[in-house]
GROMACS .gro file of C-alpha atoms in nm:
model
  202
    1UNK     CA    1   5.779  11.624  13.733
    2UNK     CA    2   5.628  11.809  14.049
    3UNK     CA    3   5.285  11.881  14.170
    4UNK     CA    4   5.195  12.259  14.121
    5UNK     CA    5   4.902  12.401  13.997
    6UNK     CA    6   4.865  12.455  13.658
    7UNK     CA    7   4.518  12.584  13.434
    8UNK     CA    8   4.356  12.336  13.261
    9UNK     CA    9   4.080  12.362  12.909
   10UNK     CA   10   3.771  12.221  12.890
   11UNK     CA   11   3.779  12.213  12.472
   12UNK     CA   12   3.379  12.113  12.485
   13UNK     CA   13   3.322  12.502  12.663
   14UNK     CA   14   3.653  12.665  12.468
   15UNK     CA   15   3.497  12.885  12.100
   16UNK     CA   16   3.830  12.994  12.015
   17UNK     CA   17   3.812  13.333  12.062
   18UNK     CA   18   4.163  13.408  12.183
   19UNK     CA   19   4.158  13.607  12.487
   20UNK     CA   20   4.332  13.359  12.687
   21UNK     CA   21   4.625  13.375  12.409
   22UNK     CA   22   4.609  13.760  12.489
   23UNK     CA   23   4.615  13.726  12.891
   24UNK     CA   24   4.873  13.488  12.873
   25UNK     CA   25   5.258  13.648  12.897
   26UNK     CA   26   5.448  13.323  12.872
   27UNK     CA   27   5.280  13.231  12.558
   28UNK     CA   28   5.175  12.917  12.717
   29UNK     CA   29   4.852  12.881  12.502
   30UNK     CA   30   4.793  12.873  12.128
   31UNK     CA   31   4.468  12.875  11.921
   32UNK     CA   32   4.517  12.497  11.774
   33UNK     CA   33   4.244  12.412  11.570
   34UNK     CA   34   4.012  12.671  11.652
   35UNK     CA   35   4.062  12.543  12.032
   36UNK     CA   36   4.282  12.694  12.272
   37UNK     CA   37   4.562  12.446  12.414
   38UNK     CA   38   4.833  12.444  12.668
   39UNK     CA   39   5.174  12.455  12.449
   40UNK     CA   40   5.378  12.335  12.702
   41UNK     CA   41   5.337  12.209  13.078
   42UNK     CA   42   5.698  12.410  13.132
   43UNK     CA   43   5.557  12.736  12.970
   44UNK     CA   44   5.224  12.789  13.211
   45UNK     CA   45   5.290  12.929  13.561
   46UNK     CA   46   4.988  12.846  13.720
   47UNK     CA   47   4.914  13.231  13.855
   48UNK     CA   48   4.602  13.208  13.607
   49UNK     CA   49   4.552  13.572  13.455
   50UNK     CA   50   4.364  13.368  13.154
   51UNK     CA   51   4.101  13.248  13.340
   52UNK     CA   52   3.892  13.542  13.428
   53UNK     CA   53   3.981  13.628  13.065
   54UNK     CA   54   3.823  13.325  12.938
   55UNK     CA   55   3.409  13.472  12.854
   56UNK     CA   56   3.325  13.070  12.802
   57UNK     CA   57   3.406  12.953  13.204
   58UNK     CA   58   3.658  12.670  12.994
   59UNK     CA   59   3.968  12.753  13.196
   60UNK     CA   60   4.049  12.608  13.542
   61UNK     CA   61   4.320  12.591  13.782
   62UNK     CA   62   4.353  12.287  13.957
   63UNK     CA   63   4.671  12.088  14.105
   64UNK     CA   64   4.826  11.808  13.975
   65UNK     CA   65   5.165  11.617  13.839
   66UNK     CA   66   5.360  11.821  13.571
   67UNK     CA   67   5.662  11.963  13.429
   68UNK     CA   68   5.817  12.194  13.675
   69UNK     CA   69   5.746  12.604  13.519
   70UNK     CA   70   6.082  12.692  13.353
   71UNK     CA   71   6.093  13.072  13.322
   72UNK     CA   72   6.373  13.146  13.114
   73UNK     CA   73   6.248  12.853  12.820
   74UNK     CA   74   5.893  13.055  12.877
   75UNK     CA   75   6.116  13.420  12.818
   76UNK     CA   76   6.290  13.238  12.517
   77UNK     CA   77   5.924  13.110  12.363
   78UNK     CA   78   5.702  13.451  12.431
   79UNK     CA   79   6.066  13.638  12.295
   80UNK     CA   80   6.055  13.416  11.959
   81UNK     CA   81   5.720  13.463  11.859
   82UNK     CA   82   5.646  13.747  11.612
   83UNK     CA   83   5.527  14.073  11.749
   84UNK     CA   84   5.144  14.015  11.667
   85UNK     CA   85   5.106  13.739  11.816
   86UNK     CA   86   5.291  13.805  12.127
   87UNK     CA   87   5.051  13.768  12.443
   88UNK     CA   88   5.079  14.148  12.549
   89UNK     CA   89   4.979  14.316  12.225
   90UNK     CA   90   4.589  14.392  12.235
   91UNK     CA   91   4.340  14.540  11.930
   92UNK     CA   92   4.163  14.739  12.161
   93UNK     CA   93   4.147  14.818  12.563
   94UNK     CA   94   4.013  14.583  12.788
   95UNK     CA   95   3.825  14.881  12.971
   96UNK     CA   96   3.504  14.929  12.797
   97UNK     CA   97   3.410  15.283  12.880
   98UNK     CA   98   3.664  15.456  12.651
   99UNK     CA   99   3.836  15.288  12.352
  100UNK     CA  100   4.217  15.273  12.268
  101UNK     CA  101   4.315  15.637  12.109
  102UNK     CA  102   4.372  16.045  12.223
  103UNK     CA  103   4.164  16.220  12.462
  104UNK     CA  104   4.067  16.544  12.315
  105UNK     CA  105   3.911  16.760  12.618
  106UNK     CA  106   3.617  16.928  12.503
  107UNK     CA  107   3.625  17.375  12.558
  108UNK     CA  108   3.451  17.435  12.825
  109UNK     CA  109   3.348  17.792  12.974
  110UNK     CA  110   3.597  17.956  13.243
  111UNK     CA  111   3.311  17.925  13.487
  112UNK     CA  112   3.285  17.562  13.461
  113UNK     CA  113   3.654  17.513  13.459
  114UNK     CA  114   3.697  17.736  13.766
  115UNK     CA  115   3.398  17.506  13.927
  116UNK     CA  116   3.616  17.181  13.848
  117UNK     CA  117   3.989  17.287  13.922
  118UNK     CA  118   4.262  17.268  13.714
  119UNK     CA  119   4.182  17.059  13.343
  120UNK     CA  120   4.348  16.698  13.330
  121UNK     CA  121   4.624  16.657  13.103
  122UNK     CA  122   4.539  16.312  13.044
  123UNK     CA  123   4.600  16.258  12.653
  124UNK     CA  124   4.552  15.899  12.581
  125UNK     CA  125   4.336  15.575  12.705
  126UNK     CA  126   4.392  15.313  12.852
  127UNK     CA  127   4.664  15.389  13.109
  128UNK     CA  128   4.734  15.093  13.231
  129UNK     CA  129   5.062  14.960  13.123
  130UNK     CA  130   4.869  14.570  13.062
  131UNK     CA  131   4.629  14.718  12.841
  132UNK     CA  132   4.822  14.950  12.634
  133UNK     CA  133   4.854  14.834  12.275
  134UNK     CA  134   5.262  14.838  12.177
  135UNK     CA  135   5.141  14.998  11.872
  136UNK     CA  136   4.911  15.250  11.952
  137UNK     CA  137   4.943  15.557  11.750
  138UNK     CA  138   4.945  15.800  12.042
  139UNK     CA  139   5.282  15.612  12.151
  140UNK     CA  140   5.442  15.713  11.788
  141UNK     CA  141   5.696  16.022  11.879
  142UNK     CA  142   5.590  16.021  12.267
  143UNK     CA  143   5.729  16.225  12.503
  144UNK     CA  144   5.673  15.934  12.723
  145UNK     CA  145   5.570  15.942  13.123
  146UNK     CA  146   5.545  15.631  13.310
  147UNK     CA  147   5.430  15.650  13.674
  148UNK     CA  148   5.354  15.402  13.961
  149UNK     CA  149   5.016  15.413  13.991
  150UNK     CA  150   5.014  15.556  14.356
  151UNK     CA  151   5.196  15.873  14.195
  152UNK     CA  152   4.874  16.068  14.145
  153UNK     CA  153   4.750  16.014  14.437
  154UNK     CA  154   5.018  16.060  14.699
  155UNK     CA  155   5.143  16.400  14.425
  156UNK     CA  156   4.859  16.697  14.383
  157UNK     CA  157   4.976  16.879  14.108
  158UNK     CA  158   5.084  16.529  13.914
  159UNK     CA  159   4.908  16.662  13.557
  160UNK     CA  160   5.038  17.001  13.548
  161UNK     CA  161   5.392  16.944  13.672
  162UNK     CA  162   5.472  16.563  13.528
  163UNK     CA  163   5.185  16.511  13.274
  164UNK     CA  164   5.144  16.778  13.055
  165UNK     CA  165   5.234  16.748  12.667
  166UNK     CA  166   5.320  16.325  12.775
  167UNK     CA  167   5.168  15.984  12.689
  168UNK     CA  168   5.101  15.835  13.032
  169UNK     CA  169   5.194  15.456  13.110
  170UNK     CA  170   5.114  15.321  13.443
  171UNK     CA  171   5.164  15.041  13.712
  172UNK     CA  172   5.238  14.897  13.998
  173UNK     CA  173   5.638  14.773  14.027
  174UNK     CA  174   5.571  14.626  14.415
  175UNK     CA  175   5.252  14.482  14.343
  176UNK     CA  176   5.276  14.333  13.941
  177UNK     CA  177   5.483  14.146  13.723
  178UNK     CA  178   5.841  14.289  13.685
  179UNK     CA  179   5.918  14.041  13.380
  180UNK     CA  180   5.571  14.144  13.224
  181UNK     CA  181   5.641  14.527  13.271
  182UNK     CA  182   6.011  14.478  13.105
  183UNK     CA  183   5.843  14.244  12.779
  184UNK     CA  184   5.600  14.513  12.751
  185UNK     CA  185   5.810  14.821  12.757
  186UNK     CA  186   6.048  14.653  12.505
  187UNK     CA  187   5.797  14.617  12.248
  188UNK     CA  188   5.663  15.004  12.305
  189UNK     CA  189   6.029  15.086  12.259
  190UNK     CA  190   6.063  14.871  11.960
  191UNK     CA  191   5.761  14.968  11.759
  192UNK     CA  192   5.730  15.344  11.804
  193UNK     CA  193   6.012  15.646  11.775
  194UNK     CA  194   5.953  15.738  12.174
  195UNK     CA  195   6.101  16.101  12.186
  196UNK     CA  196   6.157  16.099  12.532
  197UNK     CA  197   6.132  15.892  12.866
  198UNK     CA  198   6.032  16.027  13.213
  199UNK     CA  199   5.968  15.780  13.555
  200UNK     CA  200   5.810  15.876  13.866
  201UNK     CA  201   5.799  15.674  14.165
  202UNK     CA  202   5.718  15.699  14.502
   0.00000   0.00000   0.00000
């Protein structure tokens, strides 16, 4: 036993609706019951993403005496559970503006496209390697690109020279979770024929 911090459930505030589940990439927390619950002490490493998940307010982090976090028995659990219920897969994007699918640019007249620069070659939404479904259908037979996220900023002619004709992936490997990014990726590769695979980082 040590004292860490670790989330804890108020069941009286929890509906059940599973987001947590979603947030979580150990797999620490199950729907039990129509409540969410902590599966293991060892599986939950205290860093929270569920919380600000949670619509209800029921999860908390707070400090206290518990099984130390064991990483490799929290790869082996989220590894063993079937792909649609691992944490990482979601139904639709977490971004509400645009929903999970191809972006279709609409024609536009030369004038206008001469007033906004050069079109985007952005083909599919989200982006964002955490939101991206493993089994979205614009990942089936993807000429695949995945960027750091700094890429298009720091690199001016990023959509005409790297993103053109590609499904776009992208994230932070200084900044996020390495072990998250590799889970992810291995389900993408898993579940869809990816034609080909293209990295840029700073």
């Amino acid at each position: 036993m040590t004292r860490r911090t670790i989330i804890r459930i108020d069941e009286e505030k929890c509906d059940g609706c599973g987001e947590c589940v979603i947030a979580c990439a150990e797999g620490a927390i199950e729907i039990v019951d129509g409540k969410a619950r902590l599966v293991s002490e060892a599986y939950c490493d205290g860093l929270g993403a569920c919380i600000g998940e949670c619509p209800r307010g029921a999860i908390t982090a707070e400090e206290r005496e518990v099984q130390a976090f064991d990483r490799a028995a929290a790869q082996r659990h989220a590894a063993a559970k079937p792909a649609h219920e691992m944490p990482v897969e979601r139904a639709s994007s977490d971004c509400p503006s645009v929903p999970v699918g191809k972006l279709r640019r609409e024609s536009a007249s030369q004038e206008a496209d001469a007033a906004e620069g050069p079109p985007s070659e952005l083909r599919n939404w989200p982006v964002q390697i955490h939101l991206v479904p493993p089994h979205a259908t614009y990942l089936q037979g993807a000429r695949l690109l995945i960027a750091a996220d700094c890429v298009p900023f720091a690199f001016g002619d990023f959509h005409r020279r790297f993103l053109r004709g590609r499904a776009l992936l992208v994230g932070c490997p200084k900044l996020d979770d390495a072990w998250f990014y590799r889970t992810k990726l291995a389900q993408i590769f898993g579940q869809n024929d990816i034609e080909s695979i293209e990295v840029v980082h700073m």
